[in-house]
Short mmCIF file of C-alpha atoms in Angstrom, two decimals:
data_model
loop_
_atom_site.label_atom_id
_atom_site.label_comp_id
_atom_site.label_asym_id
_atom_site.label_seq_id
_atom_site.Cartn_x
_atom_site.Cartn_y
_atom_site.Cartn_z
CA MET A 43 124.96 130.13 76.47
CA SER A 44 125.72 127.15 74.23
CA TYR A 45 128.86 125.11 73.75
CA GLU A 46 130.29 122.40 71.51
CA LEU A 47 132.19 119.48 73.01
CA THR A 48 133.53 116.16 71.82
CA TYR A 49 132.20 112.97 73.39
CA GLU A 50 135.51 112.59 75.23
CA GLU A 51 135.29 116.12 76.60
CA MET A 52 131.69 115.64 77.69
CA ASN A 53 132.63 112.44 79.49
CA HIS A 54 135.31 114.39 81.33
CA VAL A 55 132.61 116.88 82.31
CA PHE A 56 130.58 113.96 83.64
CA ASP A 57 133.59 112.91 85.71
CA SER A 58 133.66 116.37 87.28
CA LEU A 59 129.91 116.49 87.81
CA ARG A 60 129.86 113.10 89.53
CA LEU A 61 131.80 114.60 92.43
CA HIS A 62 128.61 116.41 93.41
CA TYR A 63 125.84 114.75 91.40
CA LYS A 64 124.42 111.35 90.60
CA ILE A 65 123.67 111.35 86.86
CA TYR A 66 120.67 109.34 85.64
CA ALA A 67 119.54 108.71 82.08
CA PRO A 68 117.54 106.17 80.06
CA LYS A 69 119.75 103.12 79.56
CA ARG A 70 119.17 100.00 77.47
CA LEU A 71 119.26 96.85 79.61
CA LYS A 72 120.02 93.88 77.39
CA ASN A 73 117.70 90.84 77.67
CA ALA A 74 115.91 92.39 80.67
CA GLY A 75 112.58 92.98 78.91
CA ARG A 76 109.29 91.34 79.81
CA TYR A 77 109.59 88.86 76.91
CA CYS A 78 112.41 86.45 76.14
CA ASN A 79 115.43 88.02 74.42
CA THR A 80 114.02 91.53 74.57
CA ASP A 81 115.56 94.67 76.05
CA ILE A 82 114.08 97.27 78.34
CA ILE A 83 114.98 100.95 78.65
CA ARG A 84 114.91 102.28 82.19
CA TYR A 85 116.55 105.03 84.17
CA LYS A 86 119.92 104.04 85.61
CA GLU A 87 122.94 105.89 86.93
CA ILE A 88 125.40 106.49 84.08
CA ARG A 89 129.07 107.43 83.72
CA SER A 90 129.32 108.28 80.02
CA LEU A 91 127.34 109.54 77.03
CA GLU A 92 127.70 106.16 75.33
CA GLU A 93 125.45 104.53 77.94
CA ILE A 94 122.48 106.78 77.14
CA GLU A 95 119.65 105.54 74.91
CA TRP A 96 118.85 108.60 72.79
CA ASN A 97 116.70 107.15 70.02
CA GLU A 98 113.95 105.33 71.91
CA ARG A 99 111.69 106.40 74.74
CA SER A 100 112.20 104.69 78.09
CA GLN A 101 109.48 102.23 79.12
CA TYR A 102 109.52 103.63 82.65
CA SER A 103 109.51 107.32 83.49
CA PRO A 104 112.28 109.19 85.34
CA LYS A 105 110.13 109.51 88.47
CA GLU A 106 111.60 106.25 89.79
CA VAL A 107 114.91 108.08 90.32
CA PHE A 108 113.61 110.40 93.06
CA TYR A 109 110.30 108.69 93.92
CA PRO A 110 111.50 105.06 94.04
CA ILE A 111 109.30 102.01 93.64
CA ASN A 112 110.19 100.97 97.19
CA GLN A 113 111.16 103.66 99.67
CA THR A 114 112.09 103.15 103.31
CA LEU A 115 110.53 105.88 105.45
CA PHE A 116 111.91 104.91 108.85
CA HIS A 117 113.35 102.03 110.86
CA PHE A 118 111.78 100.97 114.16
CA THR A 119 112.43 98.83 117.22
CA GLU A 120 110.40 98.33 120.39
CA TYR A 121 112.31 101.28 121.88
CA GLY A 122 111.79 103.90 119.16
CA PHE A 123 112.29 104.75 115.51
CA MET A 124 114.85 106.45 113.27
CA GLU A 125 114.06 108.22 110.01
CA SER A 126 115.79 106.83 106.92
CA GLN A 127 118.76 108.71 105.53
CA ILE A 128 119.47 109.71 101.92
CA PHE A 129 122.67 110.43 100.01
CA ASP A 130 124.29 113.87 99.99
CA LYS A 131 124.71 114.32 96.24
CA ASP A 132 122.17 116.11 94.05
CA LEU A 133 120.55 114.44 91.03
CA LEU A 134 121.08 115.26 87.36
CA ILE A 135 118.32 113.60 85.34
CA PHE A 136 118.13 113.40 81.55
CA ALA A 137 114.44 113.94 80.75
CA ARG A 138 112.19 114.77 77.84
CA SER A 139 109.78 117.70 77.85
CA CYS A 140 106.66 115.66 78.65
CA ASP A 141 108.37 114.03 81.64
CA ILE A 142 109.46 117.37 83.05
CA HIS A 143 105.83 118.49 82.79
CA GLY A 144 104.77 115.21 84.43
CA ILE A 145 107.02 115.86 87.41
CA LYS A 146 105.31 119.24 87.74
CA ARG A 147 102.06 117.27 88.22
CA LEU A 148 103.71 115.11 90.89
CA ASP A 149 104.84 118.26 92.68
CA LYS A 150 101.22 119.37 92.88
CA ILE A 151 100.18 116.09 94.49
CA PHE A 152 103.03 115.74 96.98
CA LEU A 153 103.82 119.38 97.76
CA GLU A 154 100.58 121.33 97.30
CA ASN A 155 97.91 118.79 98.25
CA GLY A 156 96.68 120.23 101.53
CA ASN A 157 98.46 122.10 104.31
CA GLU A 158 101.46 119.77 104.64
CA VAL A 159 104.11 118.75 102.13
CA ASP A 160 105.31 115.16 101.83
CA PRO A 161 108.78 115.34 103.46
CA TYR A 162 110.06 112.11 101.90
CA TYR A 163 109.18 113.31 98.41
CA LYS A 164 110.44 116.85 99.03
CA ARG A 165 113.87 115.86 100.32
CA MET A 166 114.53 113.95 97.08
CA ARG A 167 112.77 116.40 94.76
CA ASP A 168 114.87 119.30 96.06
CA LYS A 169 117.94 117.52 94.71
CA VAL A 170 116.69 117.23 91.12
CA HIS A 171 118.17 119.14 88.17
CA PHE A 172 117.12 118.41 84.59
CA ILE A 173 119.12 117.84 81.43
CA LEU A 174 116.69 118.18 78.53
CA MET A 175 116.63 115.42 75.89
CA GLU A 176 115.18 116.24 72.48
CA CYS A 177 112.62 113.99 70.81
CA PRO A 178 112.19 112.91 67.18
CA GLU A 179 110.45 115.47 64.99
CA GLU A 180 106.94 114.07 65.67
CA GLY A 181 107.78 112.12 68.81
CA TRP A 182 106.91 108.44 68.77
CA GLU A 183 103.76 106.78 67.42
CA SER A 184 101.83 106.88 70.71
CA CYS A 185 102.99 110.37 71.77
CA ALA A 186 100.36 113.08 72.12
CA CYS A 187 102.35 115.78 73.89
CA CYS A 188 101.17 118.51 71.52
CA SER A 189 97.54 117.79 72.40
CA MET A 190 98.33 118.02 76.13
CA GLY A 191 100.56 121.11 75.87
CA THR A 192 103.65 119.30 77.17
CA ASN A 193 105.76 119.34 74.01
CA LYS A 194 107.77 122.39 75.12
CA THR A 195 109.43 123.41 78.37
CA ASP A 196 111.99 125.88 79.65
CA ASP A 197 112.29 124.17 83.04
CA TYR A 198 115.75 122.65 82.67
CA ASP A 199 119.34 123.44 83.59
CA LEU A 200 121.13 121.90 80.61
CA ALA A 201 120.12 120.61 77.18
CA ILE A 202 122.22 118.22 75.12
CA ARG A 203 122.03 117.25 71.45
CA PRO A 204 124.32 114.36 70.50
CA TYR A 205 125.87 113.77 67.09
CA GLU A 206 126.90 110.20 67.69
CA GLU A 207 128.50 109.53 64.31
CA GLU A 208 130.58 112.70 64.55
CA GLY A 209 131.47 112.13 68.20
CA ARG A 210 130.37 115.58 69.36
CA VAL A 211 127.58 117.21 71.36
CA LEU A 212 125.96 120.61 71.60
CA VAL A 213 125.14 121.82 75.08
CA GLU A 214 122.88 124.65 76.17
CA CYS A 215 123.60 125.86 79.70
CA LYS A 216 120.77 127.79 81.35
CA SER A 217 121.91 127.56 84.95
CA ASP A 218 124.67 129.65 86.49
CA GLN A 219 125.77 126.75 88.68
CA PHE A 220 127.04 124.87 85.60
CA THR A 221 128.51 127.78 83.63
CA SER A 222 131.99 127.48 85.10
CA ILE A 223 132.22 123.88 83.92
CA PHE A 224 131.55 124.74 80.26
CA ASN A 225 133.00 128.23 79.76
CA THR A 226 136.40 126.88 78.66
CA TYR A 227 134.84 125.09 75.67
CA PRO A 228 134.04 126.65 72.27
CA LYS A 229 130.83 128.61 72.18
CA THR A 230 128.20 127.94 69.52
CA THR A 231 124.58 128.71 68.69
CA TYR A 232 122.25 125.95 69.84
CA GLN A 233 118.72 125.89 71.15
CA PRO A 234 116.83 122.64 71.64
CA ALA A 235 114.13 121.74 69.12
CA PHE A 236 110.70 120.68 70.33
CA VAL A 237 108.00 118.50 68.83
CA LYS A 238 105.47 120.55 66.86
CA LYS A 239 103.13 117.83 65.63
CA ASN A 240 102.23 114.28 66.73
CA GLU A 241 100.83 111.40 64.72
CA THR A 242 98.46 110.73 67.63
CA VAL A 243 95.94 113.40 68.61
CA ILE A 244 94.00 113.59 71.89
CA HIS A 245 90.77 115.56 72.09
CA VAL A 246 90.39 116.49 75.75
CA PRO A 247 86.74 116.64 76.86
CA LYS A 248 85.50 119.82 78.52
CA ILE A 249 83.63 118.37 81.49
CA THR A 250 81.45 120.34 83.87
CA GLU A 251 80.16 119.27 87.27
CA ASP A 252 76.64 118.59 86.01
CA MET A 253 77.95 116.01 83.49
CA VAL A 254 79.77 113.77 85.99
CA ALA A 255 76.82 111.55 86.95
CA ASP A 256 76.02 110.89 83.27
CA ILE A 257 79.66 110.11 82.54
CA TYR A 258 79.72 107.56 85.38
CA ALA A 259 76.78 105.78 83.75
CA LEU A 260 78.20 105.60 80.21
CA ASP A 261 78.09 102.21 78.50
CA MET A 262 81.62 102.71 77.13
CA TRP A 263 83.15 101.68 80.47
CA LYS A 264 81.68 98.20 80.14
CA ASP A 265 84.03 97.47 77.24
CA TYR A 266 86.95 97.37 79.67
CA GLN A 267 85.38 94.92 82.12
CA THR A 268 86.62 91.96 80.08
CA ARG A 269 89.58 93.54 78.27
CA CYS A 270 91.43 94.93 81.29
CA ILE A 271 93.19 92.37 83.52
CA GLY A 272 94.05 94.71 86.39
CA CYS A 273 97.81 94.26 86.06
CA GLY A 274 98.53 97.92 86.82
CA ALA A 275 101.27 98.19 84.20
CA CYS A 276 99.79 101.50 83.03
CA ASN A 277 100.08 102.90 86.56
CA SER A 278 103.68 101.78 86.89
CA VAL A 279 104.96 103.46 83.73
CA CYS A 280 102.89 106.65 84.07
CA ILE A 281 104.91 109.74 84.98
CA THR A 282 101.95 111.27 86.88
CA CYS A 283 100.62 108.27 88.84
CA SER A 284 101.55 108.80 92.48
CA CYS A 285 99.65 106.29 94.63
CA PHE A 286 101.40 104.02 97.11
CA ASN A 287 100.83 101.47 99.86
CA THR A 288 102.49 101.75 103.27
CA ILE A 289 103.87 98.45 104.54
CA ASP A 290 105.72 97.44 107.72
CA THR A 291 108.44 94.87 107.08
CA THR A 292 109.70 93.18 110.24
CA TYR A 293 113.19 91.81 110.83
CA THR A 294 112.35 89.62 113.83
CA GLU A 295 109.74 86.98 114.62
CA ASN A 296 108.09 89.09 117.30
CA GLY A 297 107.58 91.97 114.86
CA LYS A 298 109.18 94.57 117.13
CA SER A 299 112.01 95.49 114.80
CA GLY A 300 111.78 96.44 111.14
CA GLU A 301 111.12 99.27 108.71
CA ARG A 302 108.17 101.08 107.23
CA ARG A 303 108.18 101.33 103.46
CA ARG A 304 105.98 102.89 100.86
CA THR A 305 105.61 100.98 97.63
CA TRP A 306 104.04 102.01 94.35
CA THR A 307 100.54 100.81 93.62
CA GLY A 308 97.70 102.17 91.51
CA CYS A 309 94.00 102.45 90.90
CA MET A 310 94.04 99.62 88.33
CA ASN A 311 95.57 97.07 90.72
CA ASP A 312 93.55 94.38 92.45
CA GLY A 313 93.02 95.21 96.12
CA PHE A 314 93.74 98.92 95.75
CA THR A 315 90.33 100.00 97.10
CA THR A 316 89.78 97.02 99.43
CA VAL A 317 89.18 97.98 103.06
CA ASN A 318 88.80 96.05 106.32
CA GLY A 319 85.99 93.55 106.03
CA GLY A 320 86.83 92.82 102.40
CA HIS A 321 84.69 95.45 100.70
CA ALA A 322 86.25 96.97 97.56
CA PHE A 323 84.93 100.30 96.32
CA ARG A 324 86.04 99.66 92.73
CA ASP A 325 86.28 95.91 92.31
CA ASP A 326 85.15 95.93 88.66
CA TYR A 327 87.72 96.76 86.01
CA GLN A 328 85.27 99.06 84.26
CA ASP A 329 84.96 101.19 87.41
CA ARG A 330 88.73 101.40 87.75
CA MET A 331 89.11 102.51 84.15
CA ARG A 332 86.45 105.18 84.61
CA PHE A 333 88.14 106.43 87.78
CA LYS A 334 91.58 106.61 86.18
CA THR A 335 90.29 108.39 83.08
CA MET A 336 88.35 110.98 85.06
CA HIS A 337 91.31 111.56 87.36
CA LYS A 338 93.61 112.24 84.42
CA VAL A 339 91.32 114.61 82.48
CA TYR A 340 88.98 116.11 85.08
CA ASP A 341 89.52 115.50 88.82
CA PHE A 342 93.14 116.69 89.00
CA GLN A 343 92.39 119.90 87.14
CA LYS A 344 89.35 120.56 89.31
CA ARG A 345 91.20 119.94 92.57
CA PHE A 346 94.27 122.05 91.84
CA LYS A 347 92.54 124.64 89.63
CA THR A 348 95.16 124.32 86.89
CA ASP A 349 94.92 125.15 83.20
CA TYR A 350 96.33 121.70 82.34
CA GLN A 351 95.26 118.09 82.82
CA MET A 352 97.09 115.39 84.75
CA CYS A 353 97.86 113.32 81.64
CA VAL A 354 100.90 114.59 79.72
CA GLY A 355 100.41 112.46 76.59
CA CYS A 356 103.68 110.53 76.87
CA GLY A 357 102.04 107.38 75.47
CA ARG A 358 103.81 104.90 77.74
CA CYS A 359 100.53 103.38 78.99
CA ASP A 360 99.45 102.62 75.42
CA ASP A 361 102.72 100.85 74.68
CA ILE A 362 102.94 98.81 77.90
CA CYS A 363 99.38 97.43 78.07
CA PRO A 364 99.40 93.63 77.46
CA GLU A 365 95.77 93.84 76.31
CA TYR A 366 96.50 96.65 73.81
CA ILE A 367 94.12 99.08 75.49
CA SER A 368 94.82 102.59 74.24
CA PHE A 369 94.28 105.27 76.86
CA THR A 370 94.42 107.84 74.08
CA HIS A 371 91.44 106.11 72.47
CA ILE A 372 89.56 106.10 75.79
CA ILE A 373 89.97 109.86 76.20
CA ASN A 374 88.86 110.44 72.61
CA ARG A 375 85.81 108.20 73.14
CA LEU A 376 84.93 110.17 76.25
CA TYR A 377 85.29 113.39 74.26
CA GLU A 378 82.79 112.12 71.69
CA GLU A 379 80.34 111.10 74.42
CA VAL A 380 80.61 114.48 76.13
CA GLU A 381 80.12 116.36 72.85
CA ALA A 382 77.09 114.21 71.98
CA ARG A 383 75.49 115.05 75.32
CA LYS A 384 76.16 118.75 74.85
CA GLU A 385 74.46 118.63 71.46
CA ALA A 386 71.50 116.67 72.84
CA LYS A 387 71.09 119.18 75.65
CA ALA A 388 71.26 122.10 73.23
CA ASP A 389 68.45 120.56 71.16
CA GLU A 390 66.11 120.21 74.12
#
């Protein structure tokens, strides 16, 4: 069922929802960007429609709402430990289609990766409800959601289309738990529109097990040895990157009281594969780039036997890279290399 509300009415709805939910959406933070006098768009708790940035994509994904950059797992003393507590309210997150698909990938990693689920991820993930945000007609310049099959979704509770100049919104309500909030408002016909075509196109390589050794040895990876600086920005903004470090932070000099935290890290960061004794399994930037690329377009799909890749084509990594490395271009280069090898093998 769909409804039409004014901005004022929708903000009153938010007031009611906040009794039971924390509402998060992309918000423009003035002068908080990585360069002087620039803004950044990140997910923050909001109180009104006016706070939401509708027209630009957030630099960071919504995963930081329920899978935070720093997360306390438990507190400890020399006498025992106590698991960290979380808030009682559920989470309402404004998200675009590709991000909702990306969270589906995170669910695979944290909830279906072996015999045990990650309890710290699950207790937050169980609280999440999505409000779908529509995208521009062709997305943004670096978007490739159509290539990755993430341009459409029906996995949301509400969808909202704002008409800022007219001061009104259209709302689709798909979940029974929210129907009672909207059924006093005028009904209308509204279904969200999805992106049908992107300016950027990704050609995903069809890789088989017998090709992996040849792919590891490709010369194309050498191009990133000098270009990549190992900053890990691409990992930080990616909706599907999930890796973390576990760190004990002590409160006292004797180290017997403190907390254990997990903190985001990623395969492109220095020290990520370093083990005791100082050996690093992927110290070269070219090896890290190869690992990340294969994980996004081959390893994940192989491990979980899905019909989709790990990458959702959101384009954030392309936009954030200080060295202007396009991950889209890397995947397309790999596609060309794989196709060339298939043709060479067919001619033998």
